[in-house]
Structures are given as structure tokens and as C-alpha cells.
Short mmCIF file of C-alpha atoms in Angstrom, two decimals:
data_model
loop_
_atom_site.label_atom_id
_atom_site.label_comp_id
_atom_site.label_asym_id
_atom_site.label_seq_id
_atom_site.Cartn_x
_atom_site.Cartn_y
_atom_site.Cartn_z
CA UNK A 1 -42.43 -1.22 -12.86
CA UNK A 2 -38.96 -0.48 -10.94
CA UNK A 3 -38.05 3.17 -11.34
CA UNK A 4 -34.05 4.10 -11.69
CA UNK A 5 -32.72 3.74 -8.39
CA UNK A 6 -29.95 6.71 -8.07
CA UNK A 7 -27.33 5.27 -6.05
CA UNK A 8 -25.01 7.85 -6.73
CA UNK A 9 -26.44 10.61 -5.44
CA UNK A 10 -28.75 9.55 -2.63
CA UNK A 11 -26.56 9.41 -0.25
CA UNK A 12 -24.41 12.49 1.38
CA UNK A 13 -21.22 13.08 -0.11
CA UNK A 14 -18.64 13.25 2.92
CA UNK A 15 -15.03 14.98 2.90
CA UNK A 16 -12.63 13.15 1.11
CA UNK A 17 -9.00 11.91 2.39
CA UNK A 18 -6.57 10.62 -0.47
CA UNK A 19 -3.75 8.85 1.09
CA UNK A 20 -1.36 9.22 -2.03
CA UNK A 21 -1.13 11.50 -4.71
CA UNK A 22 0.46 9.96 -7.68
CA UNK A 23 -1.41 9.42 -11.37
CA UNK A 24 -4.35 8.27 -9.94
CA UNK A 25 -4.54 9.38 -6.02
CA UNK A 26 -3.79 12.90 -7.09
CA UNK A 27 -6.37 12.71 -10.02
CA UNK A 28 -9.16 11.61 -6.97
CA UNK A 29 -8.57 14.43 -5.80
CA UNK A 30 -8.35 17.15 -8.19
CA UNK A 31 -11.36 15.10 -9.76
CA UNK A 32 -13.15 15.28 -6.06
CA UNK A 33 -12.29 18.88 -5.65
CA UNK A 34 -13.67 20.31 -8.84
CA UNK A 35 -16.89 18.50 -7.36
CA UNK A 36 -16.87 20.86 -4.62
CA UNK A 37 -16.44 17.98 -2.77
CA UNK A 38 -14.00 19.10 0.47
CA UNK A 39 -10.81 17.11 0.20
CA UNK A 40 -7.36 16.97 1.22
CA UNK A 41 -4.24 14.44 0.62
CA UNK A 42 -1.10 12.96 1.82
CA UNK A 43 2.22 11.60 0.51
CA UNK A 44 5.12 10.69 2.20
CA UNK A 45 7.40 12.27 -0.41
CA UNK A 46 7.62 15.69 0.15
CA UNK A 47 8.01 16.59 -3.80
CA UNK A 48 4.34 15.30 -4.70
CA UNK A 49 3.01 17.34 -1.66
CA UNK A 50 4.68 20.79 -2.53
CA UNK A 51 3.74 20.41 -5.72
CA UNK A 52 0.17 19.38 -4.75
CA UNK A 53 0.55 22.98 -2.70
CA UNK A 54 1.77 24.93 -5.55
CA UNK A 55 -1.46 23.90 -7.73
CA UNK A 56 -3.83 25.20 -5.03
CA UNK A 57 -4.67 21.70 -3.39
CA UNK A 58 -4.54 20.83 0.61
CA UNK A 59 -1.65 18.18 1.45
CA UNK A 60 0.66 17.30 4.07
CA UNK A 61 2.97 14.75 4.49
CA UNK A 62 1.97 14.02 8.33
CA UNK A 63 -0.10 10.69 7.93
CA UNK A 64 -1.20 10.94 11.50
CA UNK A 65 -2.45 14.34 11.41
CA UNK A 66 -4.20 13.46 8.30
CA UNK A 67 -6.10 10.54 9.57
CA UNK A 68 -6.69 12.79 12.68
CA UNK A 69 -8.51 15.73 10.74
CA UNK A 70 -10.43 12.99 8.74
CA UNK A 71 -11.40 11.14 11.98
CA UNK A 72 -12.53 14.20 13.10
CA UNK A 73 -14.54 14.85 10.12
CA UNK A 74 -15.78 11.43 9.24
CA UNK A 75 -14.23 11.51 5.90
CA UNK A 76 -13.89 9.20 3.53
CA UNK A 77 -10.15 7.60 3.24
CA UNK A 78 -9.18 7.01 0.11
CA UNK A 79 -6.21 4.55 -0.09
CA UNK A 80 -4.03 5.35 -3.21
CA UNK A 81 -0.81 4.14 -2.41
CA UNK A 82 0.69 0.88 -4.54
CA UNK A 83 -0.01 -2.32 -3.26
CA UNK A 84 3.58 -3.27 -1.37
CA UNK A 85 2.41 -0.09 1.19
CA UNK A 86 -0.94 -1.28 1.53
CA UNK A 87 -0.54 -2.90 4.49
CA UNK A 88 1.19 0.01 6.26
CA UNK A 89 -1.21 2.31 5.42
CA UNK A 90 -4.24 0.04 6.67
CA UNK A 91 -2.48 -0.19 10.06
CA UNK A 92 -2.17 3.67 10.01
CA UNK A 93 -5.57 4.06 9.32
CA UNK A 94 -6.60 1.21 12.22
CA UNK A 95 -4.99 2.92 14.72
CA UNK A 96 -5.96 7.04 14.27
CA UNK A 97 -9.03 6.83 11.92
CA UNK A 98 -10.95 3.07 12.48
CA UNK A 99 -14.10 4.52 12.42
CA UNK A 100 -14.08 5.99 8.77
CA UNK A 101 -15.24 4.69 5.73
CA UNK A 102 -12.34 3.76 3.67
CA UNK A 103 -12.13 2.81 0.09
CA UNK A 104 -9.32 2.04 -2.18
CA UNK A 105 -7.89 2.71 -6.01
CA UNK A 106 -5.58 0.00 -6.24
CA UNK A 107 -5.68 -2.85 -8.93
CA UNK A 108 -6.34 -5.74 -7.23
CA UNK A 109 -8.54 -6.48 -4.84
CA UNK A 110 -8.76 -10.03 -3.04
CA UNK A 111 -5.47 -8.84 -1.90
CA UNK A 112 -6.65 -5.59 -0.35
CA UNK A 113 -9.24 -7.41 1.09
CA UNK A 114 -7.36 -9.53 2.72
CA UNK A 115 -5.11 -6.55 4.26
CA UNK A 116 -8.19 -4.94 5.49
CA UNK A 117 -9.45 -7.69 7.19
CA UNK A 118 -6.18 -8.25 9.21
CA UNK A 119 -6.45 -4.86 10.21
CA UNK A 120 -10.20 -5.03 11.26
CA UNK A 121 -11.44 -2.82 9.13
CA UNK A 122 -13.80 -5.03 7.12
CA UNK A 123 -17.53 -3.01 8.34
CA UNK A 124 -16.25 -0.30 7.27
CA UNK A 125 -14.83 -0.83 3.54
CA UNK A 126 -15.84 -1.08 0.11
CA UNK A 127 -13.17 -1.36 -2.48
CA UNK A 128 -12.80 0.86 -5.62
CA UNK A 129 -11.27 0.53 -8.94
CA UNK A 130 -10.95 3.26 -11.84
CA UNK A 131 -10.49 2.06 -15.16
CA UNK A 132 -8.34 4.28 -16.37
CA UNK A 133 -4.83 5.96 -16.72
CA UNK A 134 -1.35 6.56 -18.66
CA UNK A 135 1.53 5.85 -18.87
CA UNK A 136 2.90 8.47 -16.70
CA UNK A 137 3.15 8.72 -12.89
CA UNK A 138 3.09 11.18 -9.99
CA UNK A 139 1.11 14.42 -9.03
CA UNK A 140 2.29 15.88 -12.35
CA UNK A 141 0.40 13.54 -14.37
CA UNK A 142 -3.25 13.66 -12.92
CA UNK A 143 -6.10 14.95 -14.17
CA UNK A 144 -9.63 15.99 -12.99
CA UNK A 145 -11.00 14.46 -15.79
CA UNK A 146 -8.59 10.94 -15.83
CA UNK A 147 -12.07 9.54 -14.68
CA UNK A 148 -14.82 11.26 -17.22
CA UNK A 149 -17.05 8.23 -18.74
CA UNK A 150 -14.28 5.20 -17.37
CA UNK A 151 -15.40 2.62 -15.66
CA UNK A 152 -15.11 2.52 -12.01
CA UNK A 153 -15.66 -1.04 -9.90
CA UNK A 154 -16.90 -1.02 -6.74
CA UNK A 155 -16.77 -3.92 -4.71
CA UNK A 156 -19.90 -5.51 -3.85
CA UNK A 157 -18.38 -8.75 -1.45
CA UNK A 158 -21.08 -10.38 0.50
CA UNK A 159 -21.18 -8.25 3.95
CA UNK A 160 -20.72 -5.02 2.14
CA UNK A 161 -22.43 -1.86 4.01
CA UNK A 162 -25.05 -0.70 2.02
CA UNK A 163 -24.18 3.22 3.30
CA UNK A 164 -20.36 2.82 2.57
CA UNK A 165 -21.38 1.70 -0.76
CA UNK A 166 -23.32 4.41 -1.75
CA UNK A 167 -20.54 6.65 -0.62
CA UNK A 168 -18.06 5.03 -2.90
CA UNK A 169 -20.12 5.13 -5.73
CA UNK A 170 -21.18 8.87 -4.94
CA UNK A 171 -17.25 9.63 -5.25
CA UNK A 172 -17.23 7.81 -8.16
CA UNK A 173 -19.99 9.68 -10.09
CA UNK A 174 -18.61 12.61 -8.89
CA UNK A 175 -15.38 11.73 -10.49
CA UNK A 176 -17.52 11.20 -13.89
CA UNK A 177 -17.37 7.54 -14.22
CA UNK A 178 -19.84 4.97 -14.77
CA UNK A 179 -20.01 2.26 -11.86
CA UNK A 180 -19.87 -1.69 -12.26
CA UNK A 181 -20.26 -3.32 -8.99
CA UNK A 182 -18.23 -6.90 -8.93
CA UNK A 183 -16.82 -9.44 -6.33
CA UNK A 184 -12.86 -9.30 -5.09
CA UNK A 185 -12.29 -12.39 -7.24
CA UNK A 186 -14.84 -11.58 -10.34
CA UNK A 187 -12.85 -8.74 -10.96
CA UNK A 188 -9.22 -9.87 -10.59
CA UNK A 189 -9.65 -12.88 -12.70
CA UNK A 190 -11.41 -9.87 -15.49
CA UNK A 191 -8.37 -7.43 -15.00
CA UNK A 192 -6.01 -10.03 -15.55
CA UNK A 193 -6.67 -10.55 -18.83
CA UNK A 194 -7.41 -7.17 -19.65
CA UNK A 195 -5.13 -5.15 -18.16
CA UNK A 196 -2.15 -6.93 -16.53
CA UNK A 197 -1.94 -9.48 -18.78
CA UNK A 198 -1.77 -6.77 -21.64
CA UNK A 199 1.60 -5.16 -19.64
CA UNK A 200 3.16 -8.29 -19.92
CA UNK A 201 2.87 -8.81 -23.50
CA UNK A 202 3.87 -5.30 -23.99
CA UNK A 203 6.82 -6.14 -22.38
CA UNK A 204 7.71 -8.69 -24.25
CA UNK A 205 6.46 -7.11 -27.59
CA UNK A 206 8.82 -4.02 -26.29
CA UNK A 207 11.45 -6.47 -26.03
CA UNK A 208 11.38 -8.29 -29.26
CA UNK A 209 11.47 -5.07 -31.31
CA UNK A 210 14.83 -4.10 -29.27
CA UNK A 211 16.15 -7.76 -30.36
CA UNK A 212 15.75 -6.54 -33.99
CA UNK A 213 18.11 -3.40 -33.34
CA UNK A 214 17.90 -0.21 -34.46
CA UNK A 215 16.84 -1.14 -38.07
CA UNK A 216 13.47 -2.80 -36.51
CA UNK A 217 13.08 0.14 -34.04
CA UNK A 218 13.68 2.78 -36.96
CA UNK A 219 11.08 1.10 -38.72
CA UNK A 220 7.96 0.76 -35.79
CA UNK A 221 5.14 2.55 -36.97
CA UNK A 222 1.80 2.22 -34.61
CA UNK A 223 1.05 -1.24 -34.25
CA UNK A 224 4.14 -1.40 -32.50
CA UNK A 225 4.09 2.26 -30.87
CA UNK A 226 0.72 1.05 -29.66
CA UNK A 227 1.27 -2.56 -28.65
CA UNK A 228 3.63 -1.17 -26.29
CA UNK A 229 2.62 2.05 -24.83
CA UNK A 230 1.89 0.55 -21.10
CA UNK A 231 5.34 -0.76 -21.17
CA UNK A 232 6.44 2.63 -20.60
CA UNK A 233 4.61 2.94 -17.17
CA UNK A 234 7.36 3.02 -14.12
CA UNK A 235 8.73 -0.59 -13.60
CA UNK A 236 8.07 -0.33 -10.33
CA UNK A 237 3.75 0.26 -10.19
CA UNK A 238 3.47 -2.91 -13.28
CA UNK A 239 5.28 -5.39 -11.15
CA UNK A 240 3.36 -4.24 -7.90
CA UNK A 241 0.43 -4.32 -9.76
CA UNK A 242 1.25 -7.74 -11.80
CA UNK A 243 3.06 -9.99 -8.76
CA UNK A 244 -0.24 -8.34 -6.42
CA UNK A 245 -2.48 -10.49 -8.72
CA UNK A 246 -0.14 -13.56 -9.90
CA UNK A 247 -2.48 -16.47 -9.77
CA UNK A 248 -5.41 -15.02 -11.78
CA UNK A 249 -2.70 -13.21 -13.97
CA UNK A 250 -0.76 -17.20 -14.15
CA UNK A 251 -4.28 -18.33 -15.23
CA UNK A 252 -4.65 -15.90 -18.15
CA UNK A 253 -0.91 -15.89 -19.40
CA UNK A 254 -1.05 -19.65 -19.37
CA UNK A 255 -3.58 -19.89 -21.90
CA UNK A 256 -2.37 -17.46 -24.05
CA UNK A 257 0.40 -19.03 -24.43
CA UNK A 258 -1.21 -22.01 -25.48
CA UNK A 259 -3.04 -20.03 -27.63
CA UNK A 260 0.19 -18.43 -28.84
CA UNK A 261 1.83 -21.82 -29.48
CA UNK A 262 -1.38 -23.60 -30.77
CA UNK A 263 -0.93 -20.46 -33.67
CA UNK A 264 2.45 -21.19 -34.09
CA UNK A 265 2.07 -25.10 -34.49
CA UNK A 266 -0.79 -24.00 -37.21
CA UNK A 267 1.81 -21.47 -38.78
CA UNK A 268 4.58 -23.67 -39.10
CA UNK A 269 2.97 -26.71 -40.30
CA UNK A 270 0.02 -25.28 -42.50
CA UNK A 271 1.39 -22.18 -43.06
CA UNK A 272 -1.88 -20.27 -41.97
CA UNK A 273 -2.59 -18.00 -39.12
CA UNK A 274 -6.23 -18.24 -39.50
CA UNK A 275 -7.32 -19.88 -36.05
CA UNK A 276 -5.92 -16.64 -34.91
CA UNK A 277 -6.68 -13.57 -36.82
CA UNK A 278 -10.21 -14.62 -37.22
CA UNK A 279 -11.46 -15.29 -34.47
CA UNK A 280 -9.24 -12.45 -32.94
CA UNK A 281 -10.71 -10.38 -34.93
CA UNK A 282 -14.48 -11.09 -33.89
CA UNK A 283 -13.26 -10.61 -30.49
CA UNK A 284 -12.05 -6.85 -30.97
CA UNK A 285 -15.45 -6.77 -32.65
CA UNK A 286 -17.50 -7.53 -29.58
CA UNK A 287 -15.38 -5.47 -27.33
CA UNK A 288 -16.11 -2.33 -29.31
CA UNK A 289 -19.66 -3.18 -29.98
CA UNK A 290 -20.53 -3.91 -26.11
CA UNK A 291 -23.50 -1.91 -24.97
CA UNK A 292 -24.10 -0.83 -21.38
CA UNK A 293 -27.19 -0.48 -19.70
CA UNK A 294 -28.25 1.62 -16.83
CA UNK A 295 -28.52 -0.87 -13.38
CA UNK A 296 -32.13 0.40 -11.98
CA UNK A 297 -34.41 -0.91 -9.27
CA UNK A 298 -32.05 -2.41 -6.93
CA UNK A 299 -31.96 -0.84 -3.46
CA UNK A 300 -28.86 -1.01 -0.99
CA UNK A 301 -29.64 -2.94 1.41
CA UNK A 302 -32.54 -4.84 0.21
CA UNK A 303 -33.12 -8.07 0.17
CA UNK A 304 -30.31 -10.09 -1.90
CA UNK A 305 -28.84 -6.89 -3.16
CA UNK A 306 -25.30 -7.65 -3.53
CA UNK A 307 -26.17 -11.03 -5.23
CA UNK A 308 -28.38 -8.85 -7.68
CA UNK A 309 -25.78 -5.77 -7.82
CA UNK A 310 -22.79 -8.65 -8.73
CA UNK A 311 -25.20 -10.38 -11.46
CA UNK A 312 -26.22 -6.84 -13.11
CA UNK A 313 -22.32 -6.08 -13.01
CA UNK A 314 -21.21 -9.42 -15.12
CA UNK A 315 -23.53 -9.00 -17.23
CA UNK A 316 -22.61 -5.33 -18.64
CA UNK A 317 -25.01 -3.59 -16.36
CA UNK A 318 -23.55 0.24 -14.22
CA UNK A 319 -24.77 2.76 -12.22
CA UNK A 320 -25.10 6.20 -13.41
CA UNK A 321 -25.70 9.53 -11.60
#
């Protein structure tokens, strides 16, 4: 019989560089910190940095120096920045820190991967996504424990380095989270539907309770208050996020719309929304009554690992400390 395989923590646990410290970059790195994991950041406003300072954490807004200290220390980059400064931060990274490992937080990845690969930077990458987060942005808003039982991906794209990998996930689980490993394009065409997909309907939700004035607004209780939450995220990190993943997100908004309509057609002309509601319903149903089970037995770098890492993944399988 296979014994558990821990991934997580069979493999060292390097320094950690987190190239941006908003919501999530900054929570890395408290998160990484408090896991006595050495670590250090950068930002290229000065505000995030001094106030990274003031809380007791290292920072600097000198991107070369940073990538210097982590070259010199064989750390493992974090890249935390939103996707439109992706590219400039890979190029960074190329030029004073190639030989690191370097992961990523941001949510989309076929993108990223495509970034990194222009940059030449492919053997040594494995891409990251947390789960989780708020509604608020910058330093201020992180949290050590943003991450405590999320989900975290980790991408597991044929070519992967099994070492890398284990690093990533290390971070991960030291971050708290639970990891699902998952292709580039597996897990775009999954956060599409549930997560950018759900800021654009908040949007719009947002926006048709503003159409119904201040009576409809003085009246929003918490369907509404929570149908909308996300759309109070900065403008700025949904569209980055949304437009980064537009055909998987075109995909999933064009068939709720039809799904949307097809309810509306049943509404209007049978005066039921049943075709909805129910079947709705058994969906929230199955999302709260998912189970996860503990991946075990699959080495990095075995034979057909990645293939078996990216089937356990779909299927609801993650890693665990």
C-alpha cells in the first residue's frame, strides 16, 4: 500500500522574496514570516514599504537590490504584483536573479505562463494561486492568516521541476493552506466561473440596485449586501484580473447568460422560475457538501507524476502538510 507522500515538507524551505506587498503579497509574507521562514519584500510605492517597516517587516523599494540579495541567497521570488506589471517584473527578475525559483500569486495563469516563457524563465517556475481574500487592498489589509485552510493551486504544466514544486507547495503549507495541483488552462477555465465571473455579476447586481434609487438601496438587506461584496474590491485589480483571463471568462459569462435568458423566457411565458431555483439550488448543495481527500503516494518526479498530480487535483484531491 502507498504511504502519504509529504510533499510539503520534504523539501528545504528557502528564503522568501515577495515582489509586492498589497492584500495578498504582503499577507505571503507576514504569513511566511510567522513561519520563521526568512523573508523580505518590495514595492515600488514607497507608502506600502514604510508601512511594511513600521510593522516590523524587511522591505525596500530598490527592485534590483532585492533580486540581488535573493540571487545571492537562492530565494524564492514570489511575484505579487497585478497582472498589467507582470511582464516588467519577469524581465527584472531575468536579468539580476535568473537563477531563482520563482513562483507567482496572481489569478490567472496561461497568461503568466506565457510572460515567463518570453523571459526564459520556464525551468525555473511553478505558478501559485491562493484562494482567498477581501475586498480590501494594500499592506494594510493583509493578514498572516488570509491563507489558514484556503485553497492554494499550484501549477503542475507538463515540464514542471519536481524540486521547484515542492518548494511552492512547502510555502504554501507554511502559509496554512491546502494544495490542489492543476494545469494553466484547467484552472483558468475553473476560476472563471467561480471567481471572475462572480465580480461581474456583482457588478451588475451592484448596478441594478443603484437603478432602483435610494428607496431600493434603503431597503438591501443581505442577499444584496452579499451578492455584491467583491464589487467593492479596487476597480483597478477586477479588471486586471477579469480582461487577464477574457476568453475562459467570455466562455462562462456566455452561458450564463443563456442561462439567464432561458429563465427569463420560462418566467415570462409560464410564469415559473423553476428551471432555475431548483436546480440552482442542488448546485449550492454540492458545493457545500464537497469532500476533500488527502493526495498520497505520488512522488515528484516519478514516473507520470504531473499527469497523476493534475488527475488527483480535478478530481477534489490536495496536499496537506
Amino acid at each position: 500500500m502507498c504511504q502519504p507522500v509529504r510533499v510539503a515538507l520534504s523539501v528545504p524551505a528557502p528564503d522568501v522574496c515577495v515582489l509586492g506587498l498589497g492584500l495578498i503579497g504582503g499577507s505571503v509574507l507576514r504569513a511566511a514570516v510567522a513561519a520563521d521562514r526568512t523573508g523580505w519584500g518590495w514595492n515600488r510605492s514607497t507608502g506600502a514599504v514604510d508601512a511594511a517597516r513600521l510593522d516590523g517587516f524587511d522591505a525596500d523599494t530598490d527592485l534590483v537590490a532585492v533580486l540581488r540579495r535573493a540571487a545571492d541567497a537562492s530565494a524564492l521570488i514570489v511575484v505579487a504584483v497585478p497582472m498589467p506589471a507582470v511582464d516588467a517584473t519577469l524581465a527584472a527578475i531575468a536579468e539580476h536573479a535568473p537563477g531563482c525559483p520563482v513562483t507567482d500569486v496572481v489569478s490567472v495563469k496561461s497568461e503568466v505562463a506565457a510572460a515567463v516563457a518570453r523571459h526564459g524563465l520556464q525551468d525555473r517556475f511553478v505558478g501559485g494561486h491562493p484562494m482567498a481574500g477581501t475586498s480590501q487592498s494594500g499592506w494594510e489589509a493583509g493578514d498572516a492568516d488570509l491563507f489558514r485552510d484556503a485553497v492554494w493551486v499550484v501549477g503542475a504544466d507538463d515540464g514542471v521541476d519536481p524540486g521547484i514544486f515542492g518548494q511552492v507547495t512547502r510555502l504554501a503549507s507554511d502559509c496554512g493552506a491546502v494544495v490542489v495541483p492543476a494545469g494553466s488552462a484547467e484552472h483558468d477555465a475553473a476560476v472563471a466561473r467561480v471567481s471572475h465571473l462572480p465580480h461581474v455579476l456583482a457588478e451588475a447586481l451592484a448596478l441594478s440596485g443603484a437603478a432602483g434609487g435610494d428607496l431600493a438601496l434603503g431597503l438591501a438587506a443581505g442577499s444584496f449586501r452579499d451578492g455584491t461584496r467583491v464589487a467593492g474590491s479596487a476597480p483597478s485589480l477586477v479588471r486586471a484580473m477579469c480582461e487577464g483571463n477574457r476568453d475562459a471568462l467570455l466562455t462562462a459569462l456566455d452561458e450564463t447568460l443563456e442561462v439567464l435568458a432561458q429563465a427569463r423566457a420560462e418566467l415570462s411565458g409560464h410564469g415559473t422560475l423553476a428551471g432555475l431555483i431548483e436546480p440552482g439550488h442542488a448546485a449550492r448543495l454540492r458545493y457545500e457538501n464537497r469532500e476533500r481527500w488527502a493526495i498520497e503516494g505520488i512522488v515528484p518526479g516519478s514516473e507520470n507524476w504531473l499527469e497523476r498530480m493534475r488527475d488527483a487535483g480535478r478530481r477534489g484531491g490536495v496536499l496537506r502538510p
